[in-house]
mmCIF file of C-alpha atoms in Angstrom:
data_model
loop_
_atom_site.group_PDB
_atom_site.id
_atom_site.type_symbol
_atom_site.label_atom_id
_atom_site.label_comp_id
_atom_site.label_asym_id
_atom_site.label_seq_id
_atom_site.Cartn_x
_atom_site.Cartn_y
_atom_site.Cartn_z
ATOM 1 C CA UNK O 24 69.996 -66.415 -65.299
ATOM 2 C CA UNK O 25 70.093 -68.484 -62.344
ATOM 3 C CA UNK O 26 66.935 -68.867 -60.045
ATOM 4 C CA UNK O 27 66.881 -66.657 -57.123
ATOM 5 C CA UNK O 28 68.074 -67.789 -53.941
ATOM 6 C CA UNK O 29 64.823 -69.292 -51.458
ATOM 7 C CA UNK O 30 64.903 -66.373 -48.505
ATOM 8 C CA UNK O 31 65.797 -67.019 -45.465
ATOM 9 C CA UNK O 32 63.943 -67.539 -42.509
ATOM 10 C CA UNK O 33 64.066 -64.648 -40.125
ATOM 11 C CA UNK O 34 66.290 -65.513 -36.525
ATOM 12 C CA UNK O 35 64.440 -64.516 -33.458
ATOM 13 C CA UNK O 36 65.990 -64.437 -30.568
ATOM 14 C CA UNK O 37 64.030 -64.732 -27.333
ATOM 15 C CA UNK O 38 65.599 -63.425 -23.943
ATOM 16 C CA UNK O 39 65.934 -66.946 -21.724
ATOM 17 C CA UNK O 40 63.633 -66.584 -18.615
ATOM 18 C CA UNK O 41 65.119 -66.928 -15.137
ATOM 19 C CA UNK O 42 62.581 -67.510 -12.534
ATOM 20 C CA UNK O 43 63.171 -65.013 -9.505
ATOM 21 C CA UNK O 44 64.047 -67.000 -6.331
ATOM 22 C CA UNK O 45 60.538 -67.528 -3.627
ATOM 23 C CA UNK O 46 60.640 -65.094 -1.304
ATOM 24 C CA UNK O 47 59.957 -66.571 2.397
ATOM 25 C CA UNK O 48 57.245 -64.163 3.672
ATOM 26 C CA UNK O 49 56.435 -65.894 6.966
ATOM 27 C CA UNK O 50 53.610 -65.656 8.525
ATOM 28 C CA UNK O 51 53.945 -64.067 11.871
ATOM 29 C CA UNK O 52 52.371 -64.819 15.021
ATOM 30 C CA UNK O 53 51.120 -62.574 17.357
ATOM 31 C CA UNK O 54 53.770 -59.384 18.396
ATOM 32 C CA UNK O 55 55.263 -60.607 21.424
ATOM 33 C CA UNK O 56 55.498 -57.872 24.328
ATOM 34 C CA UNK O 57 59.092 -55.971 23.505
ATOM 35 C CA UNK O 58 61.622 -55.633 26.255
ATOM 36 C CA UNK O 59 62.482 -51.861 27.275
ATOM 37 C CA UNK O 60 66.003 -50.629 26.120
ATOM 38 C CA UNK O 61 68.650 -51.205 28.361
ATOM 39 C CA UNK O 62 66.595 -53.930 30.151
ATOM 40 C CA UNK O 63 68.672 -56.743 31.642
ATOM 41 C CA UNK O 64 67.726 -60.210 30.691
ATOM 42 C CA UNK O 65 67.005 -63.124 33.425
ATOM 43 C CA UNK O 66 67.993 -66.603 32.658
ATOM 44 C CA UNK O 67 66.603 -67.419 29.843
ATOM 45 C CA UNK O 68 68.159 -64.036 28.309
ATOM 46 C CA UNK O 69 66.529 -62.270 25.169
ATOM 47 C CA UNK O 70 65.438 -64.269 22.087
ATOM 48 C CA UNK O 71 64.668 -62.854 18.271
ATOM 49 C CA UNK O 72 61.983 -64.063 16.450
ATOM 50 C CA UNK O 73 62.696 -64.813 12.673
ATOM 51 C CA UNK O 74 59.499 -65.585 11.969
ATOM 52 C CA UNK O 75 56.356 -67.928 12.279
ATOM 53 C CA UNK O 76 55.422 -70.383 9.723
ATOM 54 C CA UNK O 77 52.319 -72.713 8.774
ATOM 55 C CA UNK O 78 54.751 -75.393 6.931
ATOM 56 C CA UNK O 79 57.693 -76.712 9.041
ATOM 57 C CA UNK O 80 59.432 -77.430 6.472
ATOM 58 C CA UNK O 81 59.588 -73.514 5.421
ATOM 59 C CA UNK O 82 60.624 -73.595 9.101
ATOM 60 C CA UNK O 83 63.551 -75.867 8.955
ATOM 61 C CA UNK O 84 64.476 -73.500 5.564
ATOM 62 C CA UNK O 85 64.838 -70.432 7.887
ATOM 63 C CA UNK O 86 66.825 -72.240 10.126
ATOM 64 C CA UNK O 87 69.117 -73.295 7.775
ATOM 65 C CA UNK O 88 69.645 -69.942 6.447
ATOM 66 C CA UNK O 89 69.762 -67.900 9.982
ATOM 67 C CA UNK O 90 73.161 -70.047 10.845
ATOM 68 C CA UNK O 91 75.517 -66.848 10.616
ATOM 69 C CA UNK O 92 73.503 -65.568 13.184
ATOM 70 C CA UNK O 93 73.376 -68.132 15.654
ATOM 71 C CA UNK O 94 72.196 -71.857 16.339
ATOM 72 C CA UNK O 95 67.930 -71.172 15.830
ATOM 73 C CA UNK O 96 65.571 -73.698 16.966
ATOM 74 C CA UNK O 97 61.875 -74.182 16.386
ATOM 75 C CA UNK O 98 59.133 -74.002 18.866
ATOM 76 C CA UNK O 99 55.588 -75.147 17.566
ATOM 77 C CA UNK O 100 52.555 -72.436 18.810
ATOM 78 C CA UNK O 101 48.738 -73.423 18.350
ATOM 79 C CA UNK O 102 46.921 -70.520 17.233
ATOM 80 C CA UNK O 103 43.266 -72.018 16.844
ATOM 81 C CA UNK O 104 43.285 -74.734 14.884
ATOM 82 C CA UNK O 105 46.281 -74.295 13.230
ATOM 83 C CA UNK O 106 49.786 -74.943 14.222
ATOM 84 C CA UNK O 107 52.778 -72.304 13.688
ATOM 85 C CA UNK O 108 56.442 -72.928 14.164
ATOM 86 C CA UNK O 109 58.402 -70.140 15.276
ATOM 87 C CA UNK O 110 61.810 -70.042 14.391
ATOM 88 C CA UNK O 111 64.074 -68.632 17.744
ATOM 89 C CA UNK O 112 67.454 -67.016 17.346
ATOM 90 C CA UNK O 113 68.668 -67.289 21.074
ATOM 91 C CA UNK O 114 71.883 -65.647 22.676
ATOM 92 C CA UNK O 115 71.467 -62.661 23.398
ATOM 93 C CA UNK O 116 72.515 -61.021 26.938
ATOM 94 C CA UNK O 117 70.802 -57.730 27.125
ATOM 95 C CA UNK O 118 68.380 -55.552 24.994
ATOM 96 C CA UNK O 119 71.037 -53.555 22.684
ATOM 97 C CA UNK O 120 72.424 -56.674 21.675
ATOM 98 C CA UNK O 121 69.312 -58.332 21.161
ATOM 99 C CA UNK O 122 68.874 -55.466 18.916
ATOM 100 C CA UNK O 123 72.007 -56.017 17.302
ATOM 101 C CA UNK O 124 70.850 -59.747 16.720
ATOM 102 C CA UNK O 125 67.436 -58.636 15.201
ATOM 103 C CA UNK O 126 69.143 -56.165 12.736
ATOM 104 C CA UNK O 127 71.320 -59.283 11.721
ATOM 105 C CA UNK O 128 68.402 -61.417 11.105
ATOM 106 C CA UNK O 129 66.626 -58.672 9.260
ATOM 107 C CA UNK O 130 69.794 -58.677 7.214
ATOM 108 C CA UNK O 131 69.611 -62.506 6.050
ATOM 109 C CA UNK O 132 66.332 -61.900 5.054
ATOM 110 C CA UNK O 133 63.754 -61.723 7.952
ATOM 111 C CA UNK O 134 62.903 -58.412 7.472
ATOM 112 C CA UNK O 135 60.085 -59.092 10.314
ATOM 113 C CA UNK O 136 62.394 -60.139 13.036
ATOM 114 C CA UNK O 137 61.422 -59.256 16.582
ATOM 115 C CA UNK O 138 63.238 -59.121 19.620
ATOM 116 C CA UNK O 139 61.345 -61.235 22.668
ATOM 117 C CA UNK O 140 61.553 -60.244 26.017
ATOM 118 C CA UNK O 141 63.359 -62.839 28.327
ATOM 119 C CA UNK O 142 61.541 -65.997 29.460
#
């Protein structure tokens, strides 16, 4: 009789592992005073606040990724020792659609988006 065949080696299959994307958590500053609804702004009109962040590079990543809602800039805050770098969403005319703005920003991601009374 012919020899057995050898057995073969058992196939296991292992599920390939994705890393989940970072979540940018920033690290916000101090609440800033809101604006009472149906206040009107003065010239420098309302402003939402994405967030505030110890690296400005995380900084420059919000920006980039708050550009459906509107042309954000960064304005550096000293808190102690340590610098923060708010990222500003500007634009907005009166408080409902500075609300509208924050909900928008919320939306992309900023979940901790606050609306800033006018300058």
């Amino acid at each position: 009789a012919p020899p057995a065949p050898a057995p073969q080696p058992a196939v296991i299959r292992v599920a390939e592992s994705h890393p989940a994307a970072p979540v940018m958590r920033p690290m916000l500053a101090a609440p800033a005073p809101r604006a009472a609804a149906g206040t009107k702004a003065t010239a420098g009109g309302f402003r939402v606040q994405a967030g505030a962040f110890a690296s400005l590079d995380n900084a420059h990543r919000a920006v980039g990724l708050l550009q459906p809602a509107g042309a954000a800039t960064i304005e550096p805050i000293q808190r102690g020792a340590l610098t923060l770098y708010r990222v500003i969403v500007p634009g907005a005319k009166d408080h409902g659609s500075a609300e509208r703005l924050r909900a928008q920003v919320a939306q992309i991601g900023f979940a901790d988006a606050r609306v800033l009374q006018p300058l």
